[in-house]
mmCIF file of C-alpha atoms and ligand atoms in Angstrom:
data_model
loop_
_atom_site.group_PDB
_atom_site.id
_atom_site.type_symbol
_atom_site.label_atom_id
_atom_site.label_comp_id
_atom_site.label_asym_id
_atom_site.label_seq_id
_atom_site.Cartn_x
_atom_site.Cartn_y
_atom_site.Cartn_z
ATOM 1 C CA MET A 1 -19.046 12.158 6.447
ATOM 2 C CA SER A 2 -20.630 12.068 2.981
ATOM 3 C CA LEU A 3 -24.212 13.219 2.324
ATOM 4 C CA THR A 4 -24.303 12.197 -1.354
ATOM 5 C CA ALA A 5 -26.852 9.678 -2.739
ATOM 6 C CA THR A 6 -25.563 6.121 -3.187
ATOM 7 C CA ASN A 7 -26.035 3.280 -5.688
ATOM 8 C CA GLY A 8 -27.363 0.960 -2.973
ATOM 9 C CA THR A 9 -24.266 -1.272 -2.643
ATOM 10 C CA ARG A 10 -22.889 -1.197 0.885
ATOM 11 C CA VAL A 11 -19.144 -1.592 1.184
ATOM 12 C CA LEU A 12 -16.796 -1.880 4.125
ATOM 13 C CA VAL A 13 -13.224 -0.570 3.963
ATOM 14 C CA THR A 14 -11.098 -1.857 6.838
ATOM 15 C CA GLY A 15 -8.002 0.204 7.546
ATOM 16 C CA ALA A 16 -9.971 3.269 6.357
ATOM 17 C CA GLY A 17 -7.993 5.442 8.755
ATOM 18 C CA GLY A 18 -4.777 4.491 6.963
ATOM 19 C CA PHE A 19 -3.114 5.685 3.776
ATOM 20 C CA ILE A 20 -4.621 3.480 1.042
ATOM 21 C CA GLY A 21 -7.890 2.862 2.925
ATOM 22 C CA HIS A 22 -8.574 6.581 3.237
ATOM 23 C CA HIS A 23 -7.969 7.217 -0.481
ATOM 24 C CA LEU A 24 -10.038 4.146 -1.404
ATOM 25 C CA THR A 25 -12.915 5.358 0.775
ATOM 26 C CA SER A 26 -12.991 8.730 -1.023
ATOM 27 C CA PHE A 27 -12.827 6.969 -4.403
ATOM 28 C CA LEU A 28 -15.690 4.556 -3.624
ATOM 29 C CA VAL A 29 -17.888 7.350 -2.271
ATOM 30 C CA SER A 30 -17.250 9.296 -5.492
ATOM 31 C CA LYS A 31 -18.336 6.181 -7.462
ATOM 32 C CA GLY A 32 -21.669 6.142 -5.621
ATOM 33 C CA TYR A 33 -21.113 3.375 -3.061
ATOM 34 C CA TRP A 34 -22.352 3.559 0.499
ATOM 35 C CA VAL A 35 -19.153 3.203 2.526
ATOM 36 C CA ARG A 36 -18.510 2.164 6.111
ATOM 37 C CA GLY A 37 -14.931 2.828 7.161
ATOM 38 C CA VAL A 38 -13.448 0.962 10.089
ATOM 39 C CA ASP A 39 -10.089 1.456 11.752
ATOM 40 C CA ILE A 40 -8.487 1.546 15.153
ATOM 41 C CA LYS A 41 -7.863 5.263 14.477
ATOM 42 C CA LYS A 42 -9.377 8.042 12.364
ATOM 43 C CA PRO A 43 -7.523 9.359 9.282
ATOM 44 C CA GLU A 44 -4.713 11.631 10.434
ATOM 45 C CA TYR A 45 -4.600 14.315 7.765
ATOM 46 C CA GLU A 46 -8.175 14.984 6.622
ATOM 47 C CA GLU A 47 -11.787 14.036 7.447
ATOM 48 C CA THR A 48 -13.108 10.743 6.140
ATOM 49 C CA LYS A 49 -15.682 10.831 3.322
ATOM 50 C CA ALA A 50 -17.242 7.563 4.550
ATOM 51 C CA HIS A 51 -20.976 7.561 5.279
ATOM 52 C CA GLU A 52 -20.182 5.860 8.558
ATOM 53 C CA PHE A 53 -16.835 5.548 10.319
ATOM 54 C CA LEU A 54 -16.412 3.145 13.237
ATOM 55 C CA VAL A 55 -13.337 3.190 15.442
ATOM 56 C CA LEU A 56 -12.947 -0.506 16.227
ATOM 57 C CA ASP A 57 -10.116 -2.900 17.026
ATOM 58 C CA LEU A 58 -10.473 -5.638 14.415
ATOM 59 C CA ARG A 59 -8.386 -8.054 16.441
ATOM 60 C CA LYS A 60 -11.626 -8.600 18.360
ATOM 61 C CA TYR A 61 -14.041 -10.983 16.658
ATOM 62 C CA GLU A 62 -17.204 -9.251 17.870
ATOM 63 C CA ASN A 63 -15.926 -6.019 16.270
ATOM 64 C CA CYS A 64 -15.432 -7.817 12.946
ATOM 65 C CA LEU A 65 -19.026 -9.073 13.154
ATOM 66 C CA ALA A 66 -20.258 -5.512 13.773
ATOM 67 C CA ALA A 67 -18.056 -4.123 10.980
ATOM 68 C CA THR A 68 -19.328 -6.600 8.355
ATOM 69 C CA SER A 69 -22.992 -6.510 9.397
ATOM 70 C CA GLY A 70 -25.264 -5.474 6.496
ATOM 71 C CA ILE A 71 -22.306 -5.234 4.099
ATOM 72 C CA ASP A 72 -22.194 -6.460 0.459
ATOM 73 C CA GLU A 73 -18.481 -6.054 -0.295
ATOM 74 C CA VAL A 74 -15.407 -5.903 1.938
ATOM 75 C CA TYR A 75 -12.087 -4.279 1.051
ATOM 76 C CA ALA A 76 -9.782 -5.691 3.740
ATOM 77 C CA LEU A 77 -6.845 -3.330 4.228
ATOM 78 C CA ALA A 78 -6.416 -3.198 7.999
ATOM 79 C CA ALA A 79 -2.956 -4.295 9.039
ATOM 80 C CA ASN A 80 -0.216 -3.521 11.486
ATOM 81 C CA MET A 81 2.533 -2.498 9.085
ATOM 82 C CA GLY A 82 5.215 -0.004 8.116
ATOM 83 C CA GLY A 83 8.394 0.413 6.096
ATOM 84 C CA ILE A 84 11.327 -1.989 6.111
ATOM 85 C CA GLY A 85 12.721 -0.525 9.367
ATOM 86 C CA PHE A 86 9.446 -1.368 11.103
ATOM 87 C CA ILE A 87 8.593 -4.764 9.631
ATOM 88 C CA GLU A 88 12.084 -6.133 10.272
ATOM 89 C CA THR A 89 11.938 -5.261 13.960
ATOM 90 C CA HIS A 90 8.289 -6.043 14.888
ATOM 91 C CA LYS A 91 7.762 -9.518 13.453
ATOM 92 C CA ALA A 92 5.927 -11.132 16.386
ATOM 93 C CA GLU A 93 3.576 -8.172 16.810
ATOM 94 C CA ILE A 94 2.851 -7.985 13.067
ATOM 95 C CA VAL A 95 2.233 -11.702 12.651
ATOM 96 C CA TYR A 96 -0.005 -11.875 15.704
ATOM 97 C CA ASP A 97 -2.095 -8.775 14.931
ATOM 98 C CA ASN A 98 -2.510 -9.382 11.213
ATOM 99 C CA THR A 99 -3.348 -13.072 11.499
ATOM 100 C CA ILE A 100 -6.192 -12.456 13.912
ATOM 101 C CA ILE A 101 -7.457 -9.296 12.158
ATOM 102 C CA ASN A 102 -7.642 -11.188 8.865
ATOM 103 C CA HIS A 103 -9.081 -14.436 10.193
ATOM 104 C CA HIS A 104 -11.764 -12.686 12.189
ATOM 105 C CA THR A 105 -12.630 -10.354 9.318
ATOM 106 C CA ILE A 106 -13.046 -13.055 6.669
ATOM 107 C CA GLU A 107 -14.992 -15.384 8.975
ATOM 108 C CA ALA A 108 -17.302 -12.556 10.070
ATOM 109 C CA ALA A 109 -17.767 -11.591 6.404
ATOM 110 C CA ARG A 110 -18.777 -15.158 5.539
ATOM 111 C CA LEU A 111 -21.253 -15.395 8.419
ATOM 112 C CA ASN A 112 -22.745 -12.005 7.463
ATOM 113 C CA ASN A 113 -23.238 -13.197 3.855
ATOM 114 C CA VAL A 114 -20.820 -10.706 2.325
ATOM 115 C CA LYS A 115 -20.725 -11.255 -1.451
ATOM 116 C CA ARG A 116 -17.230 -10.081 -2.345
ATOM 117 C CA PHE A 117 -14.074 -9.914 -0.242
ATOM 118 C CA LEU A 118 -10.880 -8.252 -1.478
ATOM 119 C CA TYR A 119 -7.694 -8.935 0.440
ATOM 120 C CA THR A 120 -4.651 -6.670 0.170
ATOM 121 C CA SER A 121 -1.495 -8.734 -0.019
ATOM 122 C CA SER A 122 2.006 -7.551 -0.832
ATOM 123 C CA ALA A 123 5.050 -8.017 -3.053
ATOM 124 C CA CYS A 124 6.682 -9.083 0.243
ATOM 125 C CA ILE A 125 5.239 -12.583 -0.362
ATOM 126 C CA TYR A 126 7.734 -13.192 -3.208
ATOM 127 C CA PRO A 127 10.694 -15.469 -2.443
ATOM 128 C CA GLY A 128 13.975 -13.972 -1.343
ATOM 129 C CA TYR A 129 15.878 -16.236 -3.774
ATOM 130 C CA ARG A 130 14.314 -14.422 -6.767
ATOM 131 C CA GLN A 131 15.291 -10.967 -5.496
ATOM 132 C CA ARG A 132 19.037 -11.142 -4.957
ATOM 133 C CA GLU A 133 20.128 -8.886 -7.848
ATOM 134 C CA SER A 134 19.550 -5.157 -8.386
ATOM 135 C CA ASN A 135 18.801 -5.953 -12.023
ATOM 136 C CA VAL A 136 16.065 -8.348 -10.971
ATOM 137 C CA THR A 137 13.701 -10.243 -13.295
ATOM 138 C CA PRO A 138 10.186 -8.836 -12.786
ATOM 139 C CA LEU A 139 8.082 -11.065 -10.541
ATOM 140 C CA ARG A 140 5.184 -13.002 -12.079
ATOM 141 C CA GLU A 141 2.346 -14.108 -9.843
ATOM 142 C CA GLU A 142 3.339 -17.801 -10.118
ATOM 143 C CA ASP A 143 6.864 -16.970 -8.873
ATOM 144 C CA ALA A 144 5.483 -16.952 -5.305
ATOM 145 C CA TYR A 145 6.207 -20.682 -5.015
ATOM 146 C CA PRO A 146 8.262 -22.513 -3.784
ATOM 147 C CA ALA A 147 7.700 -20.019 -0.989
ATOM 148 C CA ASP A 148 10.392 -18.067 0.822
ATOM 149 C CA ALA A 149 8.483 -14.918 1.745
ATOM 150 C CA GLU A 150 9.718 -11.872 3.688
ATOM 151 C CA ASP A 151 10.042 -13.150 7.220
ATOM 152 C CA GLY A 152 7.069 -12.257 9.452
ATOM 153 C CA TYR A 153 4.992 -9.750 7.457
ATOM 154 C CA GLY A 154 5.337 -11.569 4.110
ATOM 155 C CA TRP A 155 4.588 -15.051 5.437
ATOM 156 C CA GLU A 156 1.411 -13.816 7.100
ATOM 157 C CA LYS A 157 0.302 -12.222 3.796
ATOM 158 C CA LEU A 158 0.976 -15.450 1.912
ATOM 159 C CA TYR A 159 -0.897 -17.498 4.482
ATOM 160 C CA MET A 160 -3.888 -15.153 4.222
ATOM 161 C CA GLU A 161 -3.809 -15.467 0.423
ATOM 162 C CA ARG A 162 -4.230 -19.225 0.931
ATOM 163 C CA THR A 163 -7.035 -18.608 3.416
ATOM 164 C CA CYS A 164 -8.898 -16.534 0.793
ATOM 165 C CA ARG A 165 -8.525 -19.363 -1.688
ATOM 166 C CA HIS A 166 -9.974 -21.854 0.817
ATOM 167 C CA TYR A 167 -12.922 -19.578 1.611
ATOM 168 C CA PHE A 168 -13.662 -19.333 -2.103
ATOM 169 C CA GLU A 169 -13.317 -23.063 -2.752
ATOM 170 C CA ASP A 170 -15.060 -24.323 0.379
ATOM 171 C CA TYR A 171 -17.681 -21.610 1.017
ATOM 172 C CA GLY A 172 -18.079 -19.861 -2.339
ATOM 173 C CA LEU A 173 -17.061 -16.470 -0.932
ATOM 174 C CA GLU A 174 -16.044 -14.347 -3.940
ATOM 175 C CA THR A 175 -12.507 -13.488 -2.929
ATOM 176 C CA ARG A 176 -10.028 -11.174 -4.715
ATOM 177 C CA ILE A 177 -6.327 -10.912 -3.855
ATOM 178 C CA VAL A 178 -4.127 -7.975 -4.805
ATOM 179 C CA ARG A 179 -0.342 -7.824 -4.336
ATOM 180 C CA PHE A 180 0.757 -4.208 -3.984
ATOM 181 C CA HIS A 181 4.217 -3.061 -5.067
ATOM 182 C CA ASN A 182 5.269 0.045 -3.071
ATOM 183 C CA ILE A 183 2.296 2.371 -3.125
ATOM 184 C CA PHE A 184 3.047 6.017 -2.356
ATOM 185 C CA GLY A 185 1.424 9.442 -2.418
ATOM 186 C CA PRO A 186 0.034 12.281 -0.326
ATOM 187 C CA LEU A 187 -1.775 11.598 2.972
ATOM 188 C CA GLY A 188 0.594 8.736 3.822
ATOM 189 C CA THR A 189 2.840 8.371 6.851
ATOM 190 C CA TYR A 190 5.989 10.391 6.208
ATOM 191 C CA ASP A 191 7.762 10.309 9.581
ATOM 192 C CA GLY A 192 7.990 8.404 12.855
ATOM 193 C CA GLY A 193 9.435 5.039 11.756
ATOM 194 C CA ARG A 194 6.549 3.481 9.790
ATOM 195 C CA GLU A 195 7.057 5.553 6.618
ATOM 196 C CA LYS A 196 8.192 3.976 3.326
ATOM 197 C CA SER A 197 11.172 5.018 1.208
ATOM 198 C CA PRO A 198 9.484 7.601 -1.117
ATOM 199 C CA ALA A 199 7.970 9.502 1.822
ATOM 200 C CA ALA A 200 11.154 9.263 3.885
ATOM 201 C CA ILE A 201 13.256 10.567 0.984
ATOM 202 C CA CYS A 202 10.820 13.420 0.270
ATOM 203 C CA ARG A 203 10.930 14.431 3.953
ATOM 204 C CA LYS A 204 14.723 14.276 4.147
ATOM 205 C CA VAL A 205 15.186 16.251 0.928
ATOM 206 C CA ALA A 206 12.603 18.843 2.025
ATOM 207 C CA LEU A 207 14.417 19.379 5.323
ATOM 208 C CA ALA A 208 17.921 19.465 3.775
ATOM 209 C CA GLU A 209 19.606 22.665 2.642
ATOM 210 C CA ASP A 210 20.456 23.099 -1.043
ATOM 211 C CA GLY A 211 23.905 21.473 -1.304
ATOM 212 C CA GLY A 212 23.238 19.472 1.868
ATOM 213 C CA GLU A 213 23.420 15.773 2.629
ATOM 214 C CA ILE A 214 20.818 13.138 3.476
ATOM 215 C CA GLU A 215 21.158 9.660 4.916
ATOM 216 C CA VAL A 216 20.295 6.803 2.532
ATOM 217 C CA TRP A 217 19.791 3.273 3.864
ATOM 218 C CA GLY A 218 22.190 0.730 2.381
ATOM 219 C CA ASP A 219 24.358 1.544 -0.639
ATOM 220 C CA GLY A 220 21.314 2.888 -2.494
ATOM 221 C CA GLU A 221 21.730 0.412 -5.350
ATOM 222 C CA GLN A 222 18.799 -1.719 -4.122
ATOM 223 C CA THR A 223 15.949 -1.434 -6.635
ATOM 224 C CA ARG A 224 12.147 -1.248 -6.508
ATOM 225 C CA SER A 225 9.161 -0.116 -8.573
ATOM 226 C CA TYR A 226 6.726 2.468 -7.216
ATOM 227 C CA CYS A 227 3.030 3.002 -7.875
ATOM 228 C CA TYR A 228 1.125 6.216 -7.254
ATOM 229 C CA ILE A 229 -1.935 6.029 -5.000
ATOM 230 C CA ASP A 230 -4.535 7.134 -7.611
ATOM 231 C CA ASP A 231 -3.529 4.227 -9.850
ATOM 232 C CA CYS A 232 -3.626 1.925 -6.843
ATOM 233 C CA VAL A 233 -7.258 2.680 -5.917
ATOM 234 C CA GLU A 234 -8.329 2.434 -9.566
ATOM 235 C CA GLY A 235 -6.653 -0.984 -9.804
ATOM 236 C CA ILE A 236 -8.189 -2.256 -6.552
ATOM 237 C CA TYR A 237 -11.614 -1.224 -7.755
ATOM 238 C CA ARG A 238 -11.195 -2.849 -11.171
ATOM 239 C CA LEU A 239 -10.056 -6.075 -9.533
ATOM 240 C CA MET A 240 -13.070 -6.134 -7.211
ATOM 241 C CA ARG A 241 -15.381 -5.718 -10.221
ATOM 242 C CA SER A 242 -13.602 -8.504 -12.151
ATOM 243 C CA SER A 243 -14.253 -12.220 -11.652
ATOM 244 C CA TYR A 244 -10.590 -13.059 -11.026
ATOM 245 C CA HIS A 245 -9.820 -15.129 -7.902
ATOM 246 C CA GLU A 246 -6.070 -15.648 -8.142
ATOM 247 C CA PRO A 247 -3.523 -13.204 -6.692
ATOM 248 C CA LEU A 248 -2.719 -10.253 -8.991
ATOM 249 C CA ASN A 249 0.227 -7.834 -8.964
ATOM 250 C CA LEU A 250 -0.648 -4.158 -8.727
ATOM 251 C CA GLY A 251 2.276 -1.819 -9.271
ATOM 252 C CA GLN A 252 4.414 -0.093 -11.845
ATOM 253 C CA ASP A 253 7.054 -2.080 -13.722
ATOM 254 C CA ARG A 254 9.677 0.674 -13.958
ATOM 255 C CA LEU A 255 12.676 -0.493 -11.955
ATOM 256 C CA ILE A 256 14.596 2.230 -10.140
ATOM 257 C CA SER A 257 17.337 2.325 -7.501
ATOM 258 C CA ILE A 258 17.021 4.206 -4.229
ATOM 259 C CA ASN A 259 19.896 6.446 -5.388
ATOM 260 C CA GLN A 260 17.920 7.321 -8.540
ATOM 261 C CA LEU A 261 14.829 7.957 -6.418
ATOM 262 C CA VAL A 262 16.806 10.459 -4.334
ATOM 263 C CA ASP A 263 18.046 12.172 -7.515
ATOM 264 C CA ILE A 264 14.492 12.545 -8.868
ATOM 265 C CA VAL A 265 13.223 14.028 -5.600
ATOM 266 C CA ALA A 266 16.225 16.380 -5.463
ATOM 267 C CA ARG A 267 15.415 17.601 -8.999
ATOM 268 C CA ILE A 268 11.779 18.137 -8.017
ATOM 269 C CA ALA A 269 12.953 20.103 -4.992
ATOM 270 C CA GLY A 270 15.389 22.095 -7.134
ATOM 271 C CA LYS A 271 18.250 21.167 -4.788
ATOM 272 C CA THR A 272 21.664 19.586 -5.056
ATOM 273 C CA ILE A 273 21.701 16.740 -2.541
ATOM 274 C CA ARG A 274 24.614 14.534 -1.490
ATOM 275 C CA LYS A 275 23.955 11.004 -0.196
ATOM 276 C CA ARG A 276 25.499 9.530 2.948
ATOM 277 C CA HIS A 277 25.027 5.760 2.740
ATOM 278 C CA ASP A 278 24.416 3.952 6.006
ATOM 279 C CA LEU A 279 25.163 0.266 5.467
ATOM 280 C CA SER A 280 24.010 -0.656 8.983
ATOM 281 C CA GLN A 281 20.359 0.131 8.167
ATOM 282 C CA PRO A 282 17.929 -2.493 6.787
ATOM 283 C CA GLN A 283 17.398 -2.401 3.017
ATOM 284 C CA GLY A 284 15.208 -5.462 2.374
ATOM 285 C CA VAL A 285 15.656 -7.521 -0.780
ATOM 286 C CA ARG A 286 18.257 -6.373 -3.317
ATOM 287 C CA GLY A 287 15.817 -5.906 -6.186
ATOM 288 C CA ARG A 288 12.063 -6.167 -6.730
ATOM 289 C CA ASN A 289 9.930 -5.397 -9.752
ATOM 290 C CA SER A 290 6.400 -6.227 -10.862
ATOM 291 C CA ASP A 291 5.630 -8.234 -13.992
ATOM 292 C CA ASN A 292 2.391 -6.645 -15.186
ATOM 293 C CA THR A 293 1.549 -9.121 -17.953
ATOM 294 C CA ARG A 294 -1.322 -10.658 -16.023
ATOM 295 C CA LEU A 295 -2.517 -7.304 -14.690
ATOM 296 C CA ARG A 296 -2.932 -6.090 -18.275
ATOM 297 C CA GLN A 297 -4.676 -9.331 -19.298
ATOM 298 C CA VAL A 298 -7.109 -9.429 -16.383
ATOM 299 C CA LEU A 299 -7.959 -5.755 -15.975
ATOM 300 C CA GLY A 300 -7.257 -4.460 -19.491
ATOM 301 C CA TRP A 301 -5.464 -1.626 -17.750
ATOM 302 C CA GLU A 302 -2.259 -0.766 -15.900
ATOM 303 C CA PRO A 303 -0.960 2.081 -13.732
ATOM 304 C CA ARG A 304 -0.176 5.169 -15.779
ATOM 305 C CA ILE A 305 0.855 8.055 -13.491
ATOM 306 C CA SER A 306 4.592 8.647 -13.897
ATOM 307 C CA LEU A 307 6.958 8.339 -10.971
ATOM 308 C CA GLU A 308 8.052 11.960 -11.466
ATOM 309 C CA GLU A 309 4.497 13.282 -11.366
ATOM 310 C CA GLY A 310 3.568 11.124 -8.351
ATOM 311 C CA LEU A 311 6.704 12.133 -6.459
ATOM 312 C CA ALA A 312 6.123 15.814 -7.263
ATOM 313 C CA ARG A 313 2.625 15.646 -5.759
ATOM 314 C CA THR A 314 3.930 13.730 -2.742
ATOM 315 C CA TYR A 315 6.856 16.090 -2.197
ATOM 316 C CA GLU A 316 4.542 19.082 -2.355
ATOM 317 C CA TRP A 317 2.186 17.567 0.234
ATOM 318 C CA ILE A 318 5.009 16.582 2.600
ATOM 319 C CA CYS A 319 6.413 20.129 2.382
ATOM 320 C CA GLU A 320 2.968 21.479 3.344
ATOM 321 C CA GLN A 321 2.847 19.125 6.327
ATOM 322 C CA LEU A 322 6.339 20.109 7.449
ATOM 323 C CA CYS A 323 5.357 23.787 7.191
ATOM 324 C CA LEU A 324 2.178 23.151 9.223
ATOM 325 C CA ALA A 325 4.290 21.364 11.838
ATOM 326 C CA GLY A 326 6.656 24.350 11.982
ATOM 327 C CA ARG A 327 9.613 22.241 10.788
ATOM 328 C CA LEU A 328 9.989 24.110 7.497
ATOM 329 C CA THR A 329 9.291 27.664 6.438
ATOM 330 C CA PRO A 330 7.360 28.263 3.188
ATOM 331 C CA ASP A 331 10.182 30.411 1.757
ATOM 332 C CA ARG A 332 12.397 27.295 1.714
ATOM 333 C CA VAL A 333 9.929 25.376 -0.510
ATOM 334 C CA LYS A 334 10.509 25.871 -4.228
ATOM 335 C CA ALA A 335 7.633 26.244 -6.676
ATOM 336 C CA ARG A 336 6.032 23.256 -8.361
ATOM 337 C CA SER A 337 7.450 24.363 -11.718
ATOM 338 C CA ALA A 338 10.526 22.387 -10.673
ATOM 339 C CA VAL A 339 8.491 19.295 -11.601
ATOM 340 C CA GLU A 340 8.931 20.002 -15.287
ATOM 341 C CA HIS A 341 12.710 19.884 -14.867
ATOM 342 C CA ALA A 342 12.436 16.437 -13.305
ATOM 343 C CA HIS A 343 10.925 14.911 -16.449
HETATM 344 P P1 NAD B 1 -1.562 1.955 6.759
HETATM 345 O O1 NAD B 1 -0.716 1.530 7.921
HETATM 346 O O2 NAD B 1 -1.602 3.389 6.415
HETATM 347 O O3 NAD B 1 -3.052 1.443 6.943
HETATM 348 C C1 NAD B 1 -3.380 0.276 7.684
HETATM 349 C C2 NAD B 1 -4.469 0.675 8.648
HETATM 350 O O4 NAD B 1 -4.853 -0.493 9.403
HETATM 351 C C3 NAD B 1 -4.001 1.727 9.662
HETATM 352 O O5 NAD B 1 -4.798 2.889 9.599
HETATM 353 C C4 NAD B 1 -4.142 1.019 11.005
HETATM 354 O O6 NAD B 1 -4.576 1.880 12.051
HETATM 355 C C5 NAD B 1 -5.182 -0.034 10.692
HETATM 356 N N1 NAD B 1 -5.160 -1.085 11.714
HETATM 357 C C6 NAD B 1 -4.057 -1.654 12.276
HETATM 358 N N2 NAD B 1 -4.413 -2.472 13.257
HETATM 359 C C7 NAD B 1 -5.778 -2.431 13.323
HETATM 360 C C8 NAD B 1 -6.727 -3.068 14.157
HETATM 361 N N3 NAD B 1 -6.345 -3.924 15.130
HETATM 362 N N4 NAD B 1 -8.033 -2.795 13.977
HETATM 363 C C9 NAD B 1 -8.433 -1.903 13.006
HETATM 364 N N5 NAD B 1 -7.569 -1.275 12.185
HETATM 365 C C10 NAD B 1 -6.252 -1.542 12.350
HETATM 366 O O7 NAD B 1 -1.049 1.078 5.516
HETATM 367 P P2 NAD B 1 -1.429 1.184 3.963
HETATM 368 O O8 NAD B 1 -0.179 1.538 3.259
HETATM 369 O O9 NAD B 1 -2.628 1.985 3.773
HETATM 370 O O10 NAD B 1 -1.713 -0.352 3.640
HETATM 371 C C11 NAD B 1 -3.020 -0.893 3.499
HETATM 372 C C12 NAD B 1 -2.905 -2.388 3.227
HETATM 373 O O11 NAD B 1 -2.120 -2.602 2.052
HETATM 374 C C13 NAD B 1 -2.233 -3.168 4.338
HETATM 375 O O12 NAD B 1 -2.859 -4.423 4.487
HETATM 376 C C14 NAD B 1 -0.823 -3.348 3.849
HETATM 377 O O13 NAD B 1 -0.196 -4.485 4.415
HETATM 378 C C15 NAD B 1 -1.049 -3.484 2.356
HETATM 379 N N6 NAD B 1 0.140 -3.120 1.563
HETATM 380 C C16 NAD B 1 0.523 -1.812 1.451
HETATM 381 C C17 NAD B 1 1.647 -1.502 0.681
HETATM 382 C C18 NAD B 1 2.101 -0.080 0.491
HETATM 383 O O14 NAD B 1 3.043 0.140 -0.290
HETATM 384 N N7 NAD B 1 1.525 0.921 1.144
HETATM 385 C C19 NAD B 1 2.377 -2.508 0.053
HETATM 386 C C20 NAD B 1 1.958 -3.821 0.190
HETATM 387 C C21 NAD B 1 0.830 -4.113 0.933
#
């Protein structure tokens, strides 16, 4: 818990026990905000910096009222989510949990006179019919309609975006909506089924022998863009401070295939890695990239940490975790100087 003086603004971060919420909490505390973190669990890998941390299930309305009591600004990140393997196989659970978490949180925020409410949406709201090619056209915010979102998780996000709009128009709640494009970095889930592709690839490469083989989901030619966590929290914060109510992309716009991602991580690791493609595994849409035109216009800023640098930091952290868990010995982890070779 933080003992530093604050600027007097009281913020709530929901999902503060999770990957982005934990980083955002540290960032806001460093900016001088008084922060209450709420989550169904505490952060897994390090202590929270929040001034107050409440372990609460936000599916329950009375918990949302308690969480938002006395709060000026809400960053709503809590969600039941995971990588493509998880969201494709837990649709009912995801839709149920996230709908009630979000509805209860925004209604409680309104009743507690919260001034600003930032909702974390996803690139998964974009229509499948615009993402059928690896060499995909970057997605502009207005491309969300006519809607054909990712089934389950994506539809719930899109519906909650609409809910934010209605709360702004009907009640004057100052809502902000951010659409993340594949955020990654240290202190994120890297194993167990909920991890995303960068963390999964870092783990697999770390555990593989030099010259060994790792499993890659699909043919590896599916494409994405990836944004490092430090840029993500900076972008969230800038959006909250802006007066922009419409949904806004937050991601990098460098398109890269999963095969290329594996090659970059292998270079960082200083290993030669062969890929075994498993076509039976889910791979999501064929291609997805962020059009950052509006992001630049609205925030006068865009993410700047390179994929190589972000992956190097993530790889290093995952290696440390694997060593702590006794799954890797330090002598098998190469020095960080390998990063330079990856550029
Ligand atoms: P995360 O899973 O690490 O964090 C979500 C947190 O919400 C978890 O700590 C979880 O315990 C908490 N939560 C779940 N159910 C809860 C409940 N009933 N009550 C209280 N807390 C509950 O995920 P993240 O990557 O940090 O994502 C944060 C937000 O950003 C989510 O809304 C997610 O959908 C969105 N998002 C993330 C990405 C990404 O690339 N990481 C991409 C698009 C959107």
